[in-house]
Amino acid sequence: MDFVRHAEVLQAMVDVGEHKVRINRVQMLIRGFLTGAILAFATTLAYTAAPQTFSSKLGTRL
């Protein structure tokens, strides 16, 4: 099992935050729309799979 020091994780989080600050508004809007589209697709897939398979557990696991 690998071990990562807390300082390394913290530094990686700070680096990602600094990168996100530099992203312009258009890229943030595009990423937001794409994230919403992926979430909508996954939700639709889960709600469609549950009734077709007669198993609500399959829909929640997707």
CSV table of C-alpha atoms in Angstrom, one decimal:
chain,number,residue,atom,x,y,z
A,1,MET,CA,0.0,0.0,0.0
A,2,ASP,CA,1.4,3.4,-1.0
A,3,PHE,CA,1.8,6.2,1.5
A,4,VAL,CA,1.6,9.9,0.5
A,5,ARG,CA,2.7,12.5,3.0
A,6,HIS,CA,0.1,15.1,4.1
A,7,ALA,CA,2.4,17.9,2.9
A,8,GLU,CA,2.4,16.4,-0.7
A,9,VAL,CA,-1.4,16.1,-0.8
A,10,LEU,CA,-1.7,19.7,0.5
A,11,GLN,CA,0.8,21.0,-2.1
A,12,ALA,CA,-1.1,19.2,-4.9
A,13,MET,CA,-4.4,20.7,-3.7
A,14,VAL,CA,-2.8,24.2,-3.7
A,15,ASP,CA,-1.4,23.7,-7.2
A,16,VAL,CA,-4.8,22.6,-8.5
A,17,GLY,CA,-6.4,25.6,-6.9
A,18,GLU,CA,-3.9,28.0,-8.4
A,19,HIS,CA,-4.5,26.5,-11.8
A,20,LYS,CA,-8.3,26.9,-11.5
A,21,VAL,CA,-7.9,30.5,-10.6
A,22,ARG,CA,-6.0,31.1,-13.9
A,23,ILE,CA,-8.8,29.6,-16.0
A,24,ASN,CA,-10.8,32.1,-17.9
A,25,ARG,CA,-14.5,32.5,-17.7
A,26,VAL,CA,-15.3,30.9,-21.0
A,27,GLN,CA,-13.4,27.7,-20.1
A,28,MET,CA,-15.1,27.6,-16.7
A,29,LEU,CA,-18.6,27.9,-18.4
A,30,ILE,CA,-17.8,25.1,-20.9
A,31,ARG,CA,-16.5,22.8,-18.1
A,32,GLY,CA,-19.6,23.6,-16.0
A,33,PHE,CA,-21.9,22.8,-18.9
A,34,LEU,CA,-20.1,19.5,-19.7
A,35,THR,CA,-20.1,18.5,-16.1
A,36,GLY,CA,-23.8,19.1,-15.9
A,37,ALA,CA,-24.3,17.1,-19.1
A,38,ILE,CA,-22.4,14.1,-17.8
A,39,LEU,CA,-24.3,14.2,-14.5
A,40,ALA,CA,-27.6,14.4,-16.4
A,41,PHE,CA,-26.6,11.4,-18.6
A,42,ALA,CA,-25.6,9.3,-15.6
A,43,THR,CA,-28.9,10.1,-13.8
A,44,THR,CA,-30.9,9.3,-16.8
A,45,LEU,CA,-29.1,6.0,-17.2
A,46,ALA,CA,-29.7,5.0,-13.6
A,47,TYR,CA,-33.4,5.9,-13.8
A,48,THR,CA,-33.8,4.0,-17.1
A,49,ALA,CA,-31.9,0.9,-16.0
A,50,ALA,CA,-33.9,0.4,-12.8
A,51,PRO,CA,-37.4,-0.2,-14.3
A,52,GLN,CA,-36.1,-2.2,-17.3
A,53,THR,CA,-34.2,-4.7,-15.2
A,54,PHE,CA,-36.8,-4.8,-12.4
A,55,SER,CA,-34.0,-4.2,-9.9
A,56,SER,CA,-33.6,-0.9,-8.2
A,57,LYS,CA,-30.2,-2.0,-6.9
A,58,LEU,CA,-28.8,-2.1,-10.5
A,59,GLY,CA,-29.9,1.4,-11.1
A,60,THR,CA,-28.2,2.7,-7.9
A,61,ARG,CA,-25.0,0.8,-8.7
A,62,LEU,CA,-24.7,2.3,-12.2
